[in-house]
PDB file of C-alpha atoms and ligand atoms in Angstrom:
ATOM      1  CA  UNK R   1     -15.850   5.108 -20.084  1.00  0.00           C
ATOM      2  CA  UNK R   2     -12.783   3.247 -21.300  1.00  0.00           C
ATOM      3  CA  UNK R   3     -12.759  -0.529 -21.585  1.00  0.00           C
ATOM      4  CA  UNK R   4      -9.402  -0.570 -19.867  1.00  0.00           C
ATOM      5  CA  UNK R   5      -9.348  -1.364 -16.227  1.00  0.00           C
ATOM      6  CA  UNK R   6      -8.163   1.415 -13.978  1.00  0.00           C
ATOM      7  CA  UNK R   7      -6.088   1.040 -10.730  1.00  0.00           C
ATOM      8  CA  UNK R   8      -5.103   3.711  -8.267  1.00  0.00           C
ATOM      9  CA  UNK R   9      -1.896   2.987  -6.519  1.00  0.00           C
ATOM     10  CA  UNK R  10      -0.968   5.328  -3.584  1.00  0.00           C
ATOM     11  CA  UNK R  11       2.729   5.954  -3.139  1.00  0.00           C
ATOM     12  CA  UNK R  12       2.900   4.257  -6.548  1.00  0.00           C
ATOM     13  CA  UNK R  13       6.178   5.949  -7.733  1.00  0.00           C
ATOM     14  CA  UNK R  14       8.677   4.528  -5.457  1.00  0.00           C
ATOM     15  CA  UNK R  15       9.706   1.417  -3.586  1.00  0.00           C
ATOM     16  CA  UNK R  16       7.023  -1.338  -3.460  1.00  0.00           C
ATOM     17  CA  UNK R  17       4.515   1.011  -4.972  1.00  0.00           C
ATOM     18  CA  UNK R  18       6.609   1.515  -8.133  1.00  0.00           C
ATOM     19  CA  UNK R  19       6.776  -2.269  -8.560  1.00  0.00           C
ATOM     20  CA  UNK R  20       2.972  -2.512  -8.042  1.00  0.00           C
ATOM     21  CA  UNK R  21       2.334   0.281 -10.618  1.00  0.00           C
ATOM     22  CA  UNK R  22       4.784  -1.573 -13.052  1.00  0.00           C
ATOM     23  CA  UNK R  23       3.213  -4.887 -12.592  1.00  0.00           C
ATOM     24  CA  UNK R  24      -0.334  -3.713 -13.123  1.00  0.00           C
ATOM     25  CA  UNK R  25       0.607  -1.432 -15.969  1.00  0.00           C
ATOM     26  CA  UNK R  26       2.342  -4.185 -17.842  1.00  0.00           C
ATOM     27  CA  UNK R  27      -0.648  -6.455 -17.285  1.00  0.00           C
ATOM     28  CA  UNK R  28      -2.832  -3.932 -19.356  1.00  0.00           C
ATOM     29  CA  UNK R  29      -4.370  -2.031 -16.614  1.00  0.00           C
ATOM     30  CA  UNK R  30      -4.184   1.891 -16.664  1.00  0.00           C
ATOM     31  CA  UNK R  31      -2.432   2.834 -13.509  1.00  0.00           C
ATOM     32  CA  UNK R  32      -3.051   6.192 -11.697  1.00  0.00           C
ATOM     33  CA  UNK R  33       0.038   6.480  -9.544  1.00  0.00           C
ATOM     34  CA  UNK R  34      -0.221   8.730  -6.517  1.00  0.00           C
ATOM     35  CA  UNK R  35       2.877  10.592  -5.018  1.00  0.00           C
ATOM     36  CA  UNK R  36       3.147  13.123  -2.403  1.00  0.00           C
ATOM     37  CA  UNK R  37       6.296  15.080  -3.107  1.00  0.00           C
ATOM     38  CA  UNK R  38       8.694  13.351  -5.307  1.00  0.00           C
ATOM     39  CA  UNK R  39       7.293  14.430  -8.782  1.00  0.00           C
ATOM     40  CA  UNK R  40      10.652  13.505 -10.460  1.00  0.00           C
ATOM     41  CA  UNK R  41      10.314   9.774  -9.422  1.00  0.00           C
ATOM     42  CA  UNK R  42       6.654   9.775 -10.539  1.00  0.00           C
ATOM     43  CA  UNK R  43       7.414  11.305 -13.908  1.00  0.00           C
ATOM     44  CA  UNK R  44      10.350   9.174 -14.549  1.00  0.00           C
ATOM     45  CA  UNK R  45       8.429   6.015 -13.803  1.00  0.00           C
ATOM     46  CA  UNK R  46       5.487   7.157 -15.892  1.00  0.00           C
ATOM     47  CA  UNK R  47       7.845   8.083 -18.776  1.00  0.00           C
ATOM     48  CA  UNK R  48       9.543   4.714 -18.630  1.00  0.00           C
ATOM     49  CA  UNK R  49       6.275   2.753 -18.592  1.00  0.00           C
ATOM     50  CA  UNK R  50       4.734   4.911 -21.335  1.00  0.00           C
ATOM     51  CA  UNK R  51       7.718   4.293 -23.473  1.00  0.00           C
ATOM     52  CA  UNK R  52       6.943   0.531 -23.219  1.00  0.00           C
ATOM     53  CA  UNK R  53       3.414   1.263 -24.378  1.00  0.00           C
ATOM     54  CA  UNK R  54       1.797   1.065 -20.841  1.00  0.00           C
ATOM     55  CA  UNK R  55      -0.861   3.501 -19.765  1.00  0.00           C
ATOM     56  CA  UNK R  56       0.132   5.402 -16.585  1.00  0.00           C
ATOM     57  CA  UNK R  57      -0.874   8.844 -15.065  1.00  0.00           C
ATOM     58  CA  UNK R  58       0.556  10.480 -11.969  1.00  0.00           C
ATOM     59  CA  UNK R  59      -1.462  12.332  -9.451  1.00  0.00           C
ATOM     60  CA  UNK R  60      -0.029  14.513  -6.581  1.00  0.00           C
ATOM     61  CA  UNK R  61      -1.763  14.288  -3.246  1.00  0.00           C
ATOM     62  CA  UNK R  62      -1.194  13.574   0.456  1.00  0.00           C
ATOM     63  CA  UNK R  63      -3.117  10.493   1.522  1.00  0.00           C
ATOM     64  CA  UNK R  64      -3.255  11.974   5.078  1.00  0.00           C
ATOM     65  CA  UNK R  65      -5.413  14.787   3.874  1.00  0.00           C
ATOM     66  CA  UNK R  66      -8.998  13.643   2.991  1.00  0.00           C
ATOM     67  CA  UNK R  67      -9.636  16.489   0.511  1.00  0.00           C
ATOM     68  CA  UNK R  68      -6.488  15.407  -1.380  1.00  0.00           C
ATOM     69  CA  UNK R  69      -7.838  11.792  -1.623  1.00  0.00           C
ATOM     70  CA  UNK R  70     -11.162  12.989  -2.818  1.00  0.00           C
ATOM     71  CA  UNK R  71      -9.579  15.166  -5.396  1.00  0.00           C
ATOM     72  CA  UNK R  72      -7.190  12.459  -6.754  1.00  0.00           C
ATOM     73  CA  UNK R  73     -10.199  10.053  -7.114  1.00  0.00           C
ATOM     74  CA  UNK R  74     -12.258  12.735  -8.955  1.00  0.00           C
ATOM     75  CA  UNK R  75      -9.308  13.396 -11.194  1.00  0.00           C
ATOM     76  CA  UNK R  76      -9.141   9.718 -12.156  1.00  0.00           C
ATOM     77  CA  UNK R  77     -12.775   9.352 -12.654  1.00  0.00           C
ATOM     78  CA  UNK R  78     -12.906  12.582 -14.720  1.00  0.00           C
ATOM     79  CA  UNK R  79      -9.854  11.205 -16.953  1.00  0.00           C
ATOM     80  CA  UNK R  80     -10.868   7.525 -17.157  1.00  0.00           C
ATOM     81  CA  UNK R  81     -14.431   7.222 -16.018  1.00  0.00           C
ATOM     82  CA  UNK R  82     -13.729   4.209 -13.778  1.00  0.00           C
ATOM     83  CA  UNK R  83     -11.760   2.876 -10.795  1.00  0.00           C
ATOM     84  CA  UNK R  84     -11.505  -0.946 -10.667  1.00  0.00           C
ATOM     85  CA  UNK R  85      -8.738  -1.355  -8.224  1.00  0.00           C
ATOM     86  CA  UNK R  86      -7.469   0.596  -5.245  1.00  0.00           C
ATOM     87  CA  UNK R  87      -4.175  -0.215  -3.761  1.00  0.00           C
ATOM     88  CA  UNK R  88      -3.457   1.599  -0.491  1.00  0.00           C
ATOM     89  CA  UNK R  89       0.280   1.426  -0.535  1.00  0.00           C
ATOM     90  CA  UNK R  90       1.569   4.814   0.739  1.00  0.00           C
ATOM     91  CA  UNK R  91       3.361   4.302   3.964  1.00  0.00           C
ATOM     92  CA  UNK R  92       5.973   5.939   6.216  1.00  0.00           C
ATOM     93  CA  UNK R  93       8.086   5.098   9.277  1.00  0.00           C
ATOM     94  CA  UNK R  94       9.257   7.246  12.194  1.00  0.00           C
ATOM     95  CA  UNK R  95      11.182   4.577  14.140  1.00  0.00           C
ATOM     96  CA  UNK R  96      11.885   5.276  17.724  1.00  0.00           C
ATOM     97  CA  UNK R  97      11.625   3.382  20.946  1.00  0.00           C
ATOM     98  CA  UNK R  98       8.337   4.390  22.779  1.00  0.00           C
ATOM     99  CA  UNK R  99      10.235   6.389  25.356  1.00  0.00           C
ATOM    100  CA  UNK R 100      11.493   8.744  22.596  1.00  0.00           C
ATOM    101  CA  UNK R 101       8.446   8.742  20.460  1.00  0.00           C
ATOM    102  CA  UNK R 102       6.413  11.955  20.536  1.00  0.00           C
ATOM    103  CA  UNK R 103       2.719  12.352  20.166  1.00  0.00           C
ATOM    104  CA  UNK R 104       3.499  14.009  16.733  1.00  0.00           C
ATOM    105  CA  UNK R 105       5.530  10.939  15.647  1.00  0.00           C
ATOM    106  CA  UNK R 106       2.536   8.706  16.537  1.00  0.00           C
ATOM    107  CA  UNK R 107       0.135  10.720  14.569  1.00  0.00           C
ATOM    108  CA  UNK R 108       2.336  11.276  11.588  1.00  0.00           C
ATOM    109  CA  UNK R 109       2.411   7.521  11.017  1.00  0.00           C
ATOM    110  CA  UNK R 110      -1.158   6.732  11.813  1.00  0.00           C
ATOM    111  CA  UNK R 111      -2.343   9.581   9.496  1.00  0.00           C
ATOM    112  CA  UNK R 112      -0.584   8.288   6.472  1.00  0.00           C
ATOM    113  CA  UNK R 113      -0.553   4.491   6.944  1.00  0.00           C
ATOM    114  CA  UNK R 114      -4.046   3.908   8.476  1.00  0.00           C
ATOM    115  CA  UNK R 115      -6.160   7.038   8.055  1.00  0.00           C
ATOM    116  CA  UNK R 116      -4.871   7.476   4.493  1.00  0.00           C
ATOM    117  CA  UNK R 117      -6.171   3.951   3.484  1.00  0.00           C
ATOM    118  CA  UNK R 118      -9.546   5.001   5.059  1.00  0.00           C
ATOM    119  CA  UNK R 119      -9.685   8.321   3.217  1.00  0.00           C
ATOM    120  CA  UNK R 120      -8.848   6.664  -0.099  1.00  0.00           C
ATOM    121  CA  UNK R 121     -11.234   3.723   0.368  1.00  0.00           C
ATOM    122  CA  UNK R 122     -14.032   6.089   1.357  1.00  0.00           C
ATOM    123  CA  UNK R 123     -13.313   8.209  -1.770  1.00  0.00           C
ATOM    124  CA  UNK R 124     -13.820   5.380  -4.127  1.00  0.00           C
ATOM    125  CA  UNK R 125     -16.387   3.349  -2.356  1.00  0.00           C
ATOM    126  CA  UNK R 126     -19.584   4.853  -3.659  1.00  0.00           C
ATOM    127  CA  UNK R 127     -18.152   4.552  -7.274  1.00  0.00           C
ATOM    128  CA  UNK R 128     -17.335   0.815  -6.728  1.00  0.00           C
ATOM    129  CA  UNK R 129     -20.782   0.186  -5.112  1.00  0.00           C
ATOM    130  CA  UNK R 130     -22.513   1.867  -8.061  1.00  0.00           C
ATOM    131  CA  UNK R 131     -20.628  -0.429 -10.520  1.00  0.00           C
ATOM    132  CA  UNK R 132     -21.046  -3.422  -8.353  1.00  0.00           C
ATOM    133  CA  UNK R 133     -17.319  -4.392  -8.538  1.00  0.00           C
ATOM    134  CA  UNK R 134     -14.097  -3.392  -7.245  1.00  0.00           C
ATOM    135  CA  UNK R 135     -10.869  -4.656  -5.576  1.00  0.00           C
ATOM    136  CA  UNK R 136      -9.267  -2.904  -2.602  1.00  0.00           C
ATOM    137  CA  UNK R 137      -5.737  -4.120  -1.517  1.00  0.00           C
ATOM    138  CA  UNK R 138      -4.166  -2.641   1.558  1.00  0.00           C
ATOM    139  CA  UNK R 139      -0.449  -3.010   1.968  1.00  0.00           C
ATOM    140  CA  UNK R 140       0.084  -3.903   5.531  1.00  0.00           C
ATOM    141  CA  UNK R 141       3.404  -5.510   6.945  1.00  0.00           C
ATOM    142  CA  UNK R 142       4.683  -8.420   8.894  1.00  0.00           C
ATOM    143  CA  UNK R 143       5.341  -5.817  11.601  1.00  0.00           C
ATOM    144  CA  UNK R 144       1.527  -5.554  11.999  1.00  0.00           C
ATOM    145  CA  UNK R 145       1.549  -9.273  12.746  1.00  0.00           C
ATOM    146  CA  UNK R 146       4.619  -9.447  15.087  1.00  0.00           C
ATOM    147  CA  UNK R 147       5.338  -5.911  16.311  1.00  0.00           C
ATOM    148  CA  UNK R 148       8.913  -4.592  16.242  1.00  0.00           C
ATOM    149  CA  UNK R 149      11.172  -2.654  18.651  1.00  0.00           C
ATOM    150  CA  UNK R 150      11.096   0.994  17.641  1.00  0.00           C
ATOM    151  CA  UNK R 151       7.801   0.746  15.706  1.00  0.00           C
ATOM    152  CA  UNK R 152       4.845   1.054  18.059  1.00  0.00           C
ATOM    153  CA  UNK R 153       3.360   3.663  15.699  1.00  0.00           C
ATOM    154  CA  UNK R 154       4.041   1.712  12.481  1.00  0.00           C
ATOM    155  CA  UNK R 155       2.955  -1.652  13.939  1.00  0.00           C
ATOM    156  CA  UNK R 156      -0.307  -0.094  15.250  1.00  0.00           C
ATOM    157  CA  UNK R 157      -1.026   1.374  11.804  1.00  0.00           C
ATOM    158  CA  UNK R 158      -0.292  -1.892  10.029  1.00  0.00           C
ATOM    159  CA  UNK R 159      -2.275  -4.009  12.453  1.00  0.00           C
ATOM    160  CA  UNK R 160      -5.119  -1.373  12.117  1.00  0.00           C
ATOM    161  CA  UNK R 161      -5.260  -2.166   8.407  1.00  0.00           C
ATOM    162  CA  UNK R 162      -6.048  -5.858   9.128  1.00  0.00           C
ATOM    163  CA  UNK R 163      -9.145  -4.938  11.227  1.00  0.00           C
ATOM    164  CA  UNK R 164     -10.197  -2.166   8.806  1.00  0.00           C
ATOM    165  CA  UNK R 165      -9.919  -4.445   5.801  1.00  0.00           C
ATOM    166  CA  UNK R 166     -11.956  -7.193   7.343  1.00  0.00           C
ATOM    167  CA  UNK R 167     -14.595  -4.881   8.521  1.00  0.00           C
ATOM    168  CA  UNK R 168     -14.997  -3.227   5.171  1.00  0.00           C
ATOM    169  CA  UNK R 169     -14.713  -6.631   3.439  1.00  0.00           C
ATOM    170  CA  UNK R 170     -17.811  -7.678   5.501  1.00  0.00           C
ATOM    171  CA  UNK R 171     -19.734  -4.508   4.613  1.00  0.00           C
ATOM    172  CA  UNK R 172     -19.190  -4.956   0.852  1.00  0.00           C
ATOM    173  CA  UNK R 173     -18.934  -8.769   0.458  1.00  0.00           C
ATOM    174  CA  UNK R 174     -22.179  -9.073  -1.395  1.00  0.00           C
ATOM    175  CA  UNK R 175     -21.723  -6.080  -3.481  1.00  0.00           C
ATOM    176  CA  UNK R 176     -18.919  -7.541  -5.831  1.00  0.00           C
ATOM    177  CA  UNK R 177     -16.152  -5.749  -3.923  1.00  0.00           C
ATOM    178  CA  UNK R 178     -13.171  -7.443  -2.230  1.00  0.00           C
ATOM    179  CA  UNK R 179     -10.948  -6.061   0.399  1.00  0.00           C
ATOM    180  CA  UNK R 180      -7.667  -7.853   1.220  1.00  0.00           C
ATOM    181  CA  UNK R 181      -4.185  -7.082   2.739  1.00  0.00           C
ATOM    182  CA  UNK R 182      -0.802  -8.033   1.499  1.00  0.00           C
ATOM    183  CA  UNK R 183       1.607  -8.112   4.394  1.00  0.00           C
ATOM    184  CA  UNK R 184       5.213  -7.852   3.163  1.00  0.00           C
ATOM    185  CA  UNK R 185       8.291  -8.624   5.247  1.00  0.00           C
ATOM    186  CA  UNK R 186      11.516  -6.752   4.741  1.00  0.00           C
ATOM    187  CA  UNK R 187      11.791  -5.732   1.173  1.00  0.00           C
ATOM    188  CA  UNK R 188      14.878  -4.162  -0.599  1.00  0.00           C
ATOM    189  CA  UNK R 189      13.600  -0.550  -0.662  1.00  0.00           C
ATOM    190  CA  UNK R 190      14.814   2.905   0.598  1.00  0.00           C
ATOM    191  CA  UNK R 191      12.669   2.324   3.723  1.00  0.00           C
ATOM    192  CA  UNK R 192      14.504  -0.825   4.810  1.00  0.00           C
ATOM    193  CA  UNK R 193      17.917   0.652   3.667  1.00  0.00           C
ATOM    194  CA  UNK R 194      17.348   3.206   6.459  1.00  0.00           C
ATOM    195  CA  UNK R 195      17.475   0.539   9.134  1.00  0.00           C
ATOM    196  CA  UNK R 196      20.867   0.639  10.909  1.00  0.00           C
ATOM    197  CA  UNK R 197      23.131  -1.811   9.252  1.00  0.00           C
ATOM    198  CA  UNK R 198      23.904  -3.917  12.461  1.00  0.00           C
ATOM    199  CA  UNK R 199      20.179  -4.184  13.065  1.00  0.00           C
ATOM    200  CA  UNK R 200      19.316  -5.213   9.453  1.00  0.00           C
ATOM    201  CA  UNK R 201      22.077  -7.981   9.510  1.00  0.00           C
ATOM    202  CA  UNK R 202      20.373  -9.551  12.572  1.00  0.00           C
ATOM    203  CA  UNK R 203      16.920  -9.186  10.804  1.00  0.00           C
ATOM    204  CA  UNK R 204      18.211 -10.882   7.580  1.00  0.00           C
ATOM    205  CA  UNK R 205      19.755 -13.672   9.680  1.00  0.00           C
ATOM    206  CA  UNK R 206      16.346 -14.310  11.131  1.00  0.00           C
ATOM    207  CA  UNK R 207      14.445 -14.655   7.790  1.00  0.00           C
ATOM    208  CA  UNK R 208      13.834 -18.257   6.887  1.00  0.00           C
ATOM    209  CA  UNK R 209      14.334 -17.684   3.245  1.00  0.00           C
ATOM    210  CA  UNK R 210      17.653 -15.968   4.075  1.00  0.00           C
ATOM    211  CA  UNK R 211      17.467 -12.710   2.117  1.00  0.00           C
ATOM    212  CA  UNK R 212      15.328  -9.505   1.725  1.00  0.00           C
ATOM    213  CA  UNK R 213      12.320  -9.560  -0.396  1.00  0.00           C
ATOM    214  CA  UNK R 214      12.161  -7.896  -3.808  1.00  0.00           C
ATOM    215  CA  UNK R 215       9.508  -5.347  -4.570  1.00  0.00           C
ATOM    216  CA  UNK R 216       8.182  -7.261  -7.619  1.00  0.00           C
ATOM    217  CA  UNK R 217       7.538 -10.232  -5.401  1.00  0.00           C
ATOM    218  CA  UNK R 218       4.965  -8.079  -3.379  1.00  0.00           C
ATOM    219  CA  UNK R 219       3.520  -6.774  -6.663  1.00  0.00           C
ATOM    220  CA  UNK R 220       2.767 -10.250  -7.883  1.00  0.00           C
ATOM    221  CA  UNK R 221       0.608 -10.842  -4.815  1.00  0.00           C
ATOM    222  CA  UNK R 222      -1.305  -7.593  -5.452  1.00  0.00           C
ATOM    223  CA  UNK R 223      -1.806  -8.676  -9.159  1.00  0.00           C
ATOM    224  CA  UNK R 224      -3.152 -12.040  -7.880  1.00  0.00           C
ATOM    225  CA  UNK R 225      -5.733 -10.304  -5.561  1.00  0.00           C
ATOM    226  CA  UNK R 226      -7.088  -7.887  -8.145  1.00  0.00           C
ATOM    227  CA  UNK R 227      -7.764 -10.449 -10.727  1.00  0.00           C
ATOM    228  CA  UNK R 228     -11.223 -11.125 -11.912  1.00  0.00           C
ATOM    229  CA  UNK R 229     -10.800 -14.766 -10.768  1.00  0.00           C
ATOM    230  CA  UNK R 230     -10.055 -13.708  -7.068  1.00  0.00           C
ATOM    231  CA  UNK R 231     -13.647 -12.648  -6.236  1.00  0.00           C
ATOM    232  CA  UNK R 232     -13.904 -15.417  -3.574  1.00  0.00           C
ATOM    233  CA  UNK R 233     -10.940 -14.012  -1.723  1.00  0.00           C
ATOM    234  CA  UNK R 234     -11.931 -11.411   0.766  1.00  0.00           C
ATOM    235  CA  UNK R 235     -10.941 -10.252   4.280  1.00  0.00           C
ATOM    236  CA  UNK R 236      -7.712 -12.228   3.729  1.00  0.00           C
ATOM    237  CA  UNK R 237      -4.016 -11.501   4.451  1.00  0.00           C
ATOM    238  CA  UNK R 238      -1.534 -12.669   1.906  1.00  0.00           C
ATOM    239  CA  UNK R 239       1.853 -12.753   3.679  1.00  0.00           C
ATOM    240  CA  UNK R 240       5.044 -12.309   1.397  1.00  0.00           C
ATOM    241  CA  UNK R 241       7.733 -12.356   3.969  1.00  0.00           C
ATOM    242  CA  UNK R 242      10.202 -15.168   3.407  1.00  0.00           C
ATOM    243  CA  UNK R 243       8.627 -17.146   6.178  1.00  0.00           C
ATOM    244  CA  UNK R 244       9.002 -14.505   8.975  1.00  0.00           C
ATOM    245  CA  UNK R 245       5.739 -15.350  10.643  1.00  0.00           C
ATOM    246  CA  UNK R 246       5.971 -19.076  10.612  1.00  0.00           C
TER     247      UNK R 246
HETATM  248  N1  CAA M   1      15.255  -5.807  21.345  1.00  0.00           N
HETATM  249  C1  CAA M   1      15.118  -5.294  22.689  1.00  0.00           C
HETATM  250  N2  CAA M   1      15.534  -4.032  23.049  1.00  0.00           N
HETATM  251  C2  CAA M   1      16.105  -3.301  22.146  1.00  0.00           C
HETATM  252  C3  CAA M   1      16.260  -3.706  20.780  1.00  0.00           C
HETATM  253  C4  CAA M   1      15.907  -4.973  20.469  1.00  0.00           C
HETATM  254  N3  CAA M   1      15.955  -5.473  19.160  1.00  0.00           N
HETATM  255  N4  CAA M   1      16.810  -2.664  20.223  1.00  0.00           N
HETATM  256  C5  CAA M   1      17.037  -1.704  21.045  1.00  0.00           C
HETATM  257  N5  CAA M   1      16.438  -2.064  22.164  1.00  0.00           N
HETATM  258  C6  CAA M   1      16.491  -1.279  23.413  1.00  0.00           C
HETATM  259  C7  CAA M   1      17.878  -0.935  23.801  1.00  0.00           C
HETATM  260  O1  CAA M   1      18.414  -1.988  24.652  1.00  0.00           O
HETATM  261  C8  CAA M   1      17.723   0.322  24.651  1.00  0.00           C
HETATM  262  O2  CAA M   1      17.296   0.014  25.982  1.00  0.00           O
HETATM  263  P1  CAA M   1      18.011   0.613  27.181  1.00  0.00           P
HETATM  264  O3  CAA M   1      17.945   2.109  27.073  1.00  0.00           O
HETATM  265  O4  CAA M   1      17.159   0.172  28.388  1.00  0.00           O
HETATM  266  O5  CAA M   1      19.350   0.008  27.120  1.00  0.00           O
HETATM  267  C9  CAA M   1      16.604   0.975  23.885  1.00  0.00           C
HETATM  268  O6  CAA M   1      15.882   0.051  23.106  1.00  0.00           O
HETATM  269  C10 CAA M   1      17.119   2.049  22.950  1.00  0.00           C
HETATM  270  O7  CAA M   1      18.175   1.463  22.210  1.00  0.00           O
HETATM  271  P2  CAA M   1      19.114   2.432  21.301  1.00  0.00           P
HETATM  272  O8  CAA M   1      19.762   3.478  22.123  1.00  0.00           O
HETATM  273  O9  CAA M   1      19.895   1.445  20.446  1.00  0.00           O
HETATM  274  O10 CAA M   1      17.971   3.010  20.395  1.00  0.00           O
HETATM  275  P3  CAA M   1      17.835   4.089  19.390  1.00  0.00           P
HETATM  276  O11 CAA M   1      16.825   5.026  19.802  1.00  0.00           O
HETATM  277  O12 CAA M   1      19.134   4.655  18.776  1.00  0.00           O
HETATM  278  O13 CAA M   1      17.209   3.163  18.147  1.00  0.00           O
HETATM  279  C11 CAA M   1      15.624   1.724  17.042  1.00  0.00           C
HETATM  280  C12 CAA M   1      16.376   2.123  18.426  1.00  0.00           C
HETATM  281  C13 CAA M   1      14.881   3.003  16.645  1.00  0.00           C
HETATM  282  C14 CAA M   1      14.674   0.631  17.395  1.00  0.00           C
HETATM  283  C15 CAA M   1      16.694   1.442  16.037  1.00  0.00           C
HETATM  284  O14 CAA M   1      17.409   0.385  16.403  1.00  0.00           O
HETATM  285  C16 CAA M   1      16.114   1.110  14.667  1.00  0.00           C
HETATM  286  O15 CAA M   1      15.842   1.955  13.870  1.00  0.00           O
HETATM  287  N6  CAA M   1      15.798  -0.103  14.506  1.00  0.00           N
HETATM  288  C17 CAA M   1      15.150  -0.663  13.252  1.00  0.00           C
HETATM  289  C18 CAA M   1      13.713  -0.744  13.386  1.00  0.00           C
HETATM  290  C19 CAA M   1      13.145  -1.519  12.248  1.00  0.00           C
HETATM  291  O16 CAA M   1      13.348  -2.659  12.011  1.00  0.00           O
HETATM  292  N7  CAA M   1      12.409  -0.835  11.383  1.00  0.00           N
HETATM  293  C20 CAA M   1      11.827  -1.361  10.126  1.00  0.00           C
HETATM  294  C21 CAA M   1      11.896  -0.305   9.008  1.00  0.00           C
HETATM  295  S1  CAA M   1      11.471  -1.159   7.471  1.00  0.00           S
HETATM  296  C22 CAA M   1       9.792  -1.265   7.653  1.00  0.00           C
HETATM  297  O17 CAA M   1       9.155  -0.765   8.493  1.00  0.00           O
HETATM  298  C23 CAA M   1       9.148  -2.096   6.499  1.00  0.00           C
HETATM  299  C24 CAA M   1       8.439  -3.167   6.981  1.00  0.00           C
HETATM  300  O18 CAA M   1       7.191  -3.184   6.961  1.00  0.00           O
HETATM  301  C25 CAA M   1       9.096  -4.388   7.438  1.00  0.00           C
END
């Protein structure tokens, strides 16, 4: 087993996930970055970070498929012998008002955003329990705290992460494992760029800090929560949203 700490970051090649991968890798952690289909983005990020001297591997898998989650964790354990941190970041939107949202739209978002975090956490849990240490960080959203027009599926998935995290945090609190959420606001990523321009203008006008967040600002909160010194923080939500939930 290597001395170097190992983090799995799902959806770790793009958007907020890429910033989390970058932040953790630059702090000296080996990052196993998961991706579902965009292998080019994953290889490019891994190549860039490796050229800086960071240690990064990429792993294809769909977090909505429990067998993929199990396989990815097994790959990482076979390669590195340990998983110290799990960051459940992979997430999707299918924004439609309730009247237009289909049952498939509902399940597509819940499967990735909520069930995916369950499958991945379950896949690493026995290993973390055996070692008596671990950090699980679930990337939720301000939308899980406030709701949003056009996002009943996404808001339900992100609220669900709060309850799931607190329940698991209680189960493992005495076993050296912490489970927390980071709840970003609107961050400058492809996901937010897909919001209609007129809607986005109104959203930005309502953010107290007056701008979109940057992905590295979310990554910083994740780094804080996975630190050895953060062992007394569990079942918490760290909001990084420019003041949106005040
Ligand atoms: N408040 C109240 N009602 C609203 C509304 C609002 N802000 N926006 C739309 N509606 C109502 C309309 O009045 C309309 O009602 P009627 O039919 O009774 O008139 C109904 O909703 C449908 O309106 P549209 O025809 O304009 O709706 P649409 O189906 O074309 O699009 C939408 C609606 C899907 C919500 C679209 O406006 C949209 O994509 N909005 C952005 C949603 C958003 O913020 N997504 C965040 C993505 S980023 C992310 O998720 C990351 C994160 O964690 C923050």
